[in-house]
GROMACS .gro file of C-alpha atoms in nm:
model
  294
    1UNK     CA    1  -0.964   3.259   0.420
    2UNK     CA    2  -0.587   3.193   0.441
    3UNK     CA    3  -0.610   3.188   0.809
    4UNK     CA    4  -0.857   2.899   0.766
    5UNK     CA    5  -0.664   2.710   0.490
    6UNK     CA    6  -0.370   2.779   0.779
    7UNK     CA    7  -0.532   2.617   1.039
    8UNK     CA    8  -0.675   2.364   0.819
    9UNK     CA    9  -0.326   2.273   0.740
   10UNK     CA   10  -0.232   2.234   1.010
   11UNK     CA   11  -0.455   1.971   1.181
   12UNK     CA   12  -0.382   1.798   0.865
   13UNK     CA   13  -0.001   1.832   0.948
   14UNK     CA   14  -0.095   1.693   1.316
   15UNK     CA   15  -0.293   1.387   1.210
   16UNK     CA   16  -0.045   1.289   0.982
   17UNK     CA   17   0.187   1.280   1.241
   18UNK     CA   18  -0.014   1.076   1.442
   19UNK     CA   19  -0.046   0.859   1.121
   20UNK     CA   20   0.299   0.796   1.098
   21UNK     CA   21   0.325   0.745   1.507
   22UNK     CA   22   0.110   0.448   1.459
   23UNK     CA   23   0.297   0.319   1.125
   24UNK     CA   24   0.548   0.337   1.286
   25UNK     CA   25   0.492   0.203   1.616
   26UNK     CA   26   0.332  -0.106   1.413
   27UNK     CA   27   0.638  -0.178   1.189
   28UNK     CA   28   0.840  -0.135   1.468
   29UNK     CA   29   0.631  -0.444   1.678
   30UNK     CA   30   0.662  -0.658   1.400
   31UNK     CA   31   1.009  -0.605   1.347
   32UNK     CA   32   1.079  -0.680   1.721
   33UNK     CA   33   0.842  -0.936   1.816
   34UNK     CA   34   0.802  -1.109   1.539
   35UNK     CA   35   1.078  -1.116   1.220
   36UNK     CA   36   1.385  -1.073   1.439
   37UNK     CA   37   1.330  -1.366   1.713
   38UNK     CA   38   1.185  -1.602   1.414
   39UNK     CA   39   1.523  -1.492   1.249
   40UNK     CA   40   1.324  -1.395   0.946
   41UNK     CA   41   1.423  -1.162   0.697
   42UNK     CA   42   1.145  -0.987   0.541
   43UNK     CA   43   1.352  -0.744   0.331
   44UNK     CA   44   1.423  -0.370   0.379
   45UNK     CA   45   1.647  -0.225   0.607
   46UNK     CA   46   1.505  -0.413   0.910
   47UNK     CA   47   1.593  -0.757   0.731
   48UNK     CA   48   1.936  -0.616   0.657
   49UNK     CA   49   1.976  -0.501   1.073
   50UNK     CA   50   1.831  -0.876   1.134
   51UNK     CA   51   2.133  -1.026   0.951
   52UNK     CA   52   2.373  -0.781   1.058
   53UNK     CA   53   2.242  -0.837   1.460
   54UNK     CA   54   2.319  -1.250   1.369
   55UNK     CA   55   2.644  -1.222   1.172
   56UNK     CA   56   2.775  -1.032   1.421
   57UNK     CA   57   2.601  -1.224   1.743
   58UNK     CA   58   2.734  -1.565   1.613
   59UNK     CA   59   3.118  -1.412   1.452
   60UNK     CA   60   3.194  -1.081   1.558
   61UNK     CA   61   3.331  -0.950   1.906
   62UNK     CA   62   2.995  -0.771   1.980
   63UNK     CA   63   2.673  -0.779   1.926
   64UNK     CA   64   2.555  -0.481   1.643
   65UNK     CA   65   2.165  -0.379   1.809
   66UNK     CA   66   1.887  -0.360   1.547
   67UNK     CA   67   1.847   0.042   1.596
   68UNK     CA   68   2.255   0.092   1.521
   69UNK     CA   69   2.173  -0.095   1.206
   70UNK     CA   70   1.859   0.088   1.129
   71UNK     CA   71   2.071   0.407   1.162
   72UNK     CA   72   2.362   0.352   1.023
   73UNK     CA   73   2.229   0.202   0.719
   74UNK     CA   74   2.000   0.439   0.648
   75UNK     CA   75   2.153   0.761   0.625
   76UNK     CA   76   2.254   0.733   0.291
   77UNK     CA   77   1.920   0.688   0.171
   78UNK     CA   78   1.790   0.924   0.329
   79UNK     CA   79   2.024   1.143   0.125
   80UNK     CA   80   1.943   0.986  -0.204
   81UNK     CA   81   1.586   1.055  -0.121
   82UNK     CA   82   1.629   1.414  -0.012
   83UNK     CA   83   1.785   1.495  -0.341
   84UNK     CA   84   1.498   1.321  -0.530
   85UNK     CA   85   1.187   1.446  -0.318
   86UNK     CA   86   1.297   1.723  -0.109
   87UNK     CA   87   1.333   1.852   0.248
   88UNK     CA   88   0.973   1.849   0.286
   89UNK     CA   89   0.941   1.468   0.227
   90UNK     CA   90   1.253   1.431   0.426
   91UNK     CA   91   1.101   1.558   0.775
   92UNK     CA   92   0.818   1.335   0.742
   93UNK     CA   93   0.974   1.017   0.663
   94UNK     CA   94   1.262   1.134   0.942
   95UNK     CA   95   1.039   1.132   1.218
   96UNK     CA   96   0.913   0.811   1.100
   97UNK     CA   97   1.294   0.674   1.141
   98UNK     CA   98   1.325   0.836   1.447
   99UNK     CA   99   0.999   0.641   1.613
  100UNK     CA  100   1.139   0.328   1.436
  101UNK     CA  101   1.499   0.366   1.552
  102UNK     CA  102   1.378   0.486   1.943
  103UNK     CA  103   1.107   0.193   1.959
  104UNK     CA  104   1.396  -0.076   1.811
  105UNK     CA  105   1.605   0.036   2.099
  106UNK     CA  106   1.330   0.038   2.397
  107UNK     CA  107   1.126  -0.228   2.297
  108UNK     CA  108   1.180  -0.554   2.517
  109UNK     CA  109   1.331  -0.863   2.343
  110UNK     CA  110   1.039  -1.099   2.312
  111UNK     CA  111   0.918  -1.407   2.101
  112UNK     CA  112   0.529  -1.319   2.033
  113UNK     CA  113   0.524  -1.619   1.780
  114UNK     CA  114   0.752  -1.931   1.886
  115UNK     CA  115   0.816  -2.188   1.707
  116UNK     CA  116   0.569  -2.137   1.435
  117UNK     CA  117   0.739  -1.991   1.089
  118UNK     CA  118   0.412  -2.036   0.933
  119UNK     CA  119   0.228  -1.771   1.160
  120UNK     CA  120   0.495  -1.552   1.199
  121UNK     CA  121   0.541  -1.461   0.779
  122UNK     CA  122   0.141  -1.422   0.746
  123UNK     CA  123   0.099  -1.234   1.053
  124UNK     CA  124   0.442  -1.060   1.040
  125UNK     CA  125   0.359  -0.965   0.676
  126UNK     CA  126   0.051  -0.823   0.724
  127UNK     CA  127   0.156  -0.599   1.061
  128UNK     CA  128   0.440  -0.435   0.834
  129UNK     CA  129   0.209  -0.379   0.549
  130UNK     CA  130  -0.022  -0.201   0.720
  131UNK     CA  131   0.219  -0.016   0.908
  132UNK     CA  132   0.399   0.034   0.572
  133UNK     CA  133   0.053   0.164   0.389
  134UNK     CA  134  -0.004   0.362   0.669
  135UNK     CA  135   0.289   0.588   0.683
  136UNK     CA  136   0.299   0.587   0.267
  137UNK     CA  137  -0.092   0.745   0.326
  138UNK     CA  138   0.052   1.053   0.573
  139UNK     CA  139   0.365   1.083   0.275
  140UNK     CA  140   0.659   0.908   0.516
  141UNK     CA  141   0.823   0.601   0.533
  142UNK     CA  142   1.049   0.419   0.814
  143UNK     CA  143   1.355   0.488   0.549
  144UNK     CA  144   1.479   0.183   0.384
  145UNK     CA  145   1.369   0.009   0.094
  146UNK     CA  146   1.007   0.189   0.170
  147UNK     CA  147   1.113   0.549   0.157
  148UNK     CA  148   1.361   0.403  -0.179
  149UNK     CA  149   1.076   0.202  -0.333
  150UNK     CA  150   0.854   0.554  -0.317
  151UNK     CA  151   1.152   0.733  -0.468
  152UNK     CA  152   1.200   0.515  -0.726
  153UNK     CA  153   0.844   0.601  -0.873
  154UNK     CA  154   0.963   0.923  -0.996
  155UNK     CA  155   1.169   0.631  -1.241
  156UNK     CA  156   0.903   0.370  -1.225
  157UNK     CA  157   0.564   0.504  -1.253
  158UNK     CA  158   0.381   0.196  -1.401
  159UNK     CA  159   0.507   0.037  -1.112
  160UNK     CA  160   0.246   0.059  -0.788
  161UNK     CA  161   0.451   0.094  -0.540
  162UNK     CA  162   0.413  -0.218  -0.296
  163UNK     CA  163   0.542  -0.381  -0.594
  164UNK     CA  164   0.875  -0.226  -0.611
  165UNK     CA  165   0.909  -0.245  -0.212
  166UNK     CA  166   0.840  -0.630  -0.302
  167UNK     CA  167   1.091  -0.621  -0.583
  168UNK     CA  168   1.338  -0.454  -0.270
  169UNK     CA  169   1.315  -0.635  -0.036
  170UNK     CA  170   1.272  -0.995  -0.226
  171UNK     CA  171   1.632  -0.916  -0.337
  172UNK     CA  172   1.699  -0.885   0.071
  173UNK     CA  173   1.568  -1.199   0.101
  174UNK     CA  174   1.775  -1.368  -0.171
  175UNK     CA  175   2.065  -1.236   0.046
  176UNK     CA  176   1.939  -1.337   0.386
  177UNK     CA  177   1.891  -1.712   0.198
  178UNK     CA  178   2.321  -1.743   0.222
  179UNK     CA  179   2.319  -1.651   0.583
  180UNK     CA  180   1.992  -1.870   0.709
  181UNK     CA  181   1.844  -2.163   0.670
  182UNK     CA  182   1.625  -2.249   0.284
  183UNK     CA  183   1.303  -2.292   0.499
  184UNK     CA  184   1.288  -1.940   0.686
  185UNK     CA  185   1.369  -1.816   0.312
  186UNK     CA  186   1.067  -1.951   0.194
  187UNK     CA  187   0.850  -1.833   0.449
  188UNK     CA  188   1.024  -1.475   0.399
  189UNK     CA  189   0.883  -1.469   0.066
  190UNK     CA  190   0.516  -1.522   0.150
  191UNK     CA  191   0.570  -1.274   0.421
  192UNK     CA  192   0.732  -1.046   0.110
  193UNK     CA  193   0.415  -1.129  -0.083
  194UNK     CA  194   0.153  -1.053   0.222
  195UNK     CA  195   0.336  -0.732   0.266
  196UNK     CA  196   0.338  -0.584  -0.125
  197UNK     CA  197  -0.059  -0.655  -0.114
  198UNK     CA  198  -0.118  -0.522   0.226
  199UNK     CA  199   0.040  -0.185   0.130
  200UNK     CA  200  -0.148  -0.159  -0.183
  201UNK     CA  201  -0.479  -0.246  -0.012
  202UNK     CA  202  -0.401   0.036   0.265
  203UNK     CA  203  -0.259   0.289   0.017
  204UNK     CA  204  -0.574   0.216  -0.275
  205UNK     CA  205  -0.801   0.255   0.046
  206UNK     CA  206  -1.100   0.214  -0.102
  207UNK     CA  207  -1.011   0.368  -0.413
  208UNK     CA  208  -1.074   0.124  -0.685
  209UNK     CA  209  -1.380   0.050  -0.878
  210UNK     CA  210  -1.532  -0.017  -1.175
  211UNK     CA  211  -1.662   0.087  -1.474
  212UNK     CA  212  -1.955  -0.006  -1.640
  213UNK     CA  213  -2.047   0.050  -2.066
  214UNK     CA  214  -2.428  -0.017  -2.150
  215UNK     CA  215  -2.537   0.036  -2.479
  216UNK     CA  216  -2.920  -0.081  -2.533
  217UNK     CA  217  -3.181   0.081  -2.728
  218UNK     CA  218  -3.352   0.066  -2.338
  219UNK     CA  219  -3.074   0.332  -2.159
  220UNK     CA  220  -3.354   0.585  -2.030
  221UNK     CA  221  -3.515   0.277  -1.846
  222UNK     CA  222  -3.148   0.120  -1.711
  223UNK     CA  223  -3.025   0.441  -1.658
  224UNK     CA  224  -3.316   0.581  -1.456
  225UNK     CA  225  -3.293   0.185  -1.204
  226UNK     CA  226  -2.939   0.226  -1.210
  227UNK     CA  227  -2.942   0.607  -1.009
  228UNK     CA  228  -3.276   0.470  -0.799
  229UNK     CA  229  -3.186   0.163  -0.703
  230UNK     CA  230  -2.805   0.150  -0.644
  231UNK     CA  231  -2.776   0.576  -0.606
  232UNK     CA  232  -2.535   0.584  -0.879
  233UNK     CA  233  -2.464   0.886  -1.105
  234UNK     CA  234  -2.468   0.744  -1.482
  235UNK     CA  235  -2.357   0.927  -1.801
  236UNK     CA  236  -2.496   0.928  -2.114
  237UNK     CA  237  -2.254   0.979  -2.418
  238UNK     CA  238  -2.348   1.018  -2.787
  239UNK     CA  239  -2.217   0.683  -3.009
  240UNK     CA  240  -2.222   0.558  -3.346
  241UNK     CA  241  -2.168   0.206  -3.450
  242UNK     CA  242  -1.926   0.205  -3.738
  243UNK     CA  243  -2.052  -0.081  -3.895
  244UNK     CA  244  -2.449  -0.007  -3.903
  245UNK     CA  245  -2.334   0.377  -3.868
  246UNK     CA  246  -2.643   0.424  -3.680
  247UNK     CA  247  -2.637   0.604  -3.340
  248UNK     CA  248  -2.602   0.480  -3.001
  249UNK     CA  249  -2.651   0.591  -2.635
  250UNK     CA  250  -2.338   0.471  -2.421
  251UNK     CA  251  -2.394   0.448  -2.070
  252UNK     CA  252  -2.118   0.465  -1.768
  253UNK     CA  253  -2.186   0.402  -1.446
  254UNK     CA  254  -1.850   0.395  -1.182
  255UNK     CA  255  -1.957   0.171  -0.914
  256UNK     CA  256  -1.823  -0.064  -0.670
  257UNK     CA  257  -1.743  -0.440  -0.754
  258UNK     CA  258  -2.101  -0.530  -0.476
  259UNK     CA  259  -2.341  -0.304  -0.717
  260UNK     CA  260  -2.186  -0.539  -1.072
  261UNK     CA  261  -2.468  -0.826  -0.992
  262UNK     CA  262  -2.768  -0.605  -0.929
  263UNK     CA  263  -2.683  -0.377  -1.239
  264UNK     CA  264  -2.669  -0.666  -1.454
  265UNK     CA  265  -3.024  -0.758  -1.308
  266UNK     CA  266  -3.155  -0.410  -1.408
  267UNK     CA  267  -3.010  -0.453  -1.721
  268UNK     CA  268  -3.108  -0.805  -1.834
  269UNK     CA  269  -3.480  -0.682  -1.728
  270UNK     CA  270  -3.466  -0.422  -1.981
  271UNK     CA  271  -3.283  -0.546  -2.275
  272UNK     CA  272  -3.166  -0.892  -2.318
  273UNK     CA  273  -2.971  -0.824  -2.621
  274UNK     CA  274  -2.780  -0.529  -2.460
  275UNK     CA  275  -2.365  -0.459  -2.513
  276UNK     CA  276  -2.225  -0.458  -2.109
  277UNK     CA  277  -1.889  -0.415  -2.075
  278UNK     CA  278  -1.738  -0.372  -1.733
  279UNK     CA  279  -1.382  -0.310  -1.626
  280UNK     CA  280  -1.159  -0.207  -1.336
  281UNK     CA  281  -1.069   0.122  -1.246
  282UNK     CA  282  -0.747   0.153  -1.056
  283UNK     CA  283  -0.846   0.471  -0.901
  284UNK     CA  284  -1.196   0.692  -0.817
  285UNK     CA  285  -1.242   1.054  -0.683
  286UNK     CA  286  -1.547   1.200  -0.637
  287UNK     CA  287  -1.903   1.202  -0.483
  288UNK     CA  288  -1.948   0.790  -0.340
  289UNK     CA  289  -1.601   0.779  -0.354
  290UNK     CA  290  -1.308   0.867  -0.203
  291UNK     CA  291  -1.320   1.265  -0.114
  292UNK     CA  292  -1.129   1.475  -0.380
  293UNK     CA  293  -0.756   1.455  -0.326
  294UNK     CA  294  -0.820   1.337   0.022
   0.00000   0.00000   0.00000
């Protein structure tokens, strides 16, 4: 048995590897081929690399490379984040640098989008959000304000976390705004925005759903079309209304947000006058779901 948990590790180890290989890789192309020849700055660490490589292009002897940037500026928070998550965390996210940092420095200079700040922050945004999600999914990050933003969740744990990676890198932007121009600012921040709900989408994967409460003197009828018609597992709980203090059979029903309009059918059919209440649920496990701690 604990060879085959072993084993079973380990090609989870190995495909979230190749996870981060492609987050990486992805982040990476948008940083290069998109953000830094629009002179865009997105946020993060890259943004911060894209205003060093210009301060230092236009004022300074030499000219600073994105990947020295990445490096440089990163090392500290990698040590913040060791101390908060552990080596563990460390080695994943570090070989997510590494890919960022090697791929910064190989990768050909080239304009994918010219001319066009429009396409670049919608386009831009939603490459580094997915890349973004996807490494946050195998438990990495490319360092930065993504590896700080997951960090600062141990702090912040009402916060999802695209939204404090937008919080980060928005105050990036704010800085990049005193070295460019107001106009690539603006378009930063929809980038910004496109990102934060790209990561959430790719990190939620599939995750949310809702809830549905049916009371109606007709529940063995509604519950019985509900689990034939849309294969959904319903619940039947004991009530009491406090009022009347007579007793009622609650229904609940998880489902998607597609099954809402056909349940409300099956109810409706059954009992006009019945209580239906539905309402998100940020996160479901289980059978027609997501697998268990997937």
């Amino acid at each position: 048995m604990s060879k085959y948990l072993s084993k079973k590790r380990m090609k989870r180890y190995l495909w979230d590897l190749f996870i981060i290989f492609v987050g990486s890789t992805i982040v990476s192309f948008a940083v290069k081929y998109i953000f830094d020849p629009a002179g865009l700055i997105t946020g993060g660490v890259s943004g911060l690399a894209i205003i060093v490589r210009f301060l230092s292009q236009n004022y300074g002897p030499v000219t600073i490379p994105l990947w020295l940037s990445n490096l440089v500026i990163n090392v500290p928070i990698f040590l913040f984040a060791w101390k908060m998550d552990g080596f563990k965390r460390i080695i994943r996210t570090g070989v997510g640098f590494l890919i960022m940092t090697v791929e910064l420095a190989v990768f050909p200079d080239y304009n994918l989008i010219p001319n066009n700040l429009l396409l670049t922050s919608v386009y831009g945004g939603i490459l580094f959000g997915v890349g973004t999600g996807l490494m946050l999914l195998a438990r990495a990050t490319t360092g930065g304000t993504d590896m700080l933003g997951n960090t600062l969740q141990h702090f912040f744990r009402h916060i999802p976390v695209g939204t404090m990676i937008e919080i980060l890198d928005g105050s990036i932007v704010v800085v990049g705004a005193f070295v460019f121009n107001i106009e690539h600012t603006l378009y930063a921040i929809i980038s910004v925005y496109v990102m934060g709900k790209l990561i959430d989408k790719v990190v939620d994967r599939g995750k949310k759903a809702k809830i549905a409460l049916i009371i109606s003197g007709a529940s063995a009828e509604i519950a019985s079309d509900i689990m034939v018609n849309l294969n959904r597992g319903v619940t039947s709980l004991d009530g009491k209304g406090v009022y009347s203090g007579q007793g009622r059979t609650v229904l609940v029903c998880v489902c998607t947000k597609k099954d809402i309009p056909e349940m409300k059918d099956i109810v409706k059919e059954h009992d006009k006058k019945a209580f239906f209440i539905v309402g998100n649920v940020s996160e479901a496990m289980g059978e027609g779901f997501v697998e268990h701690w997937s």
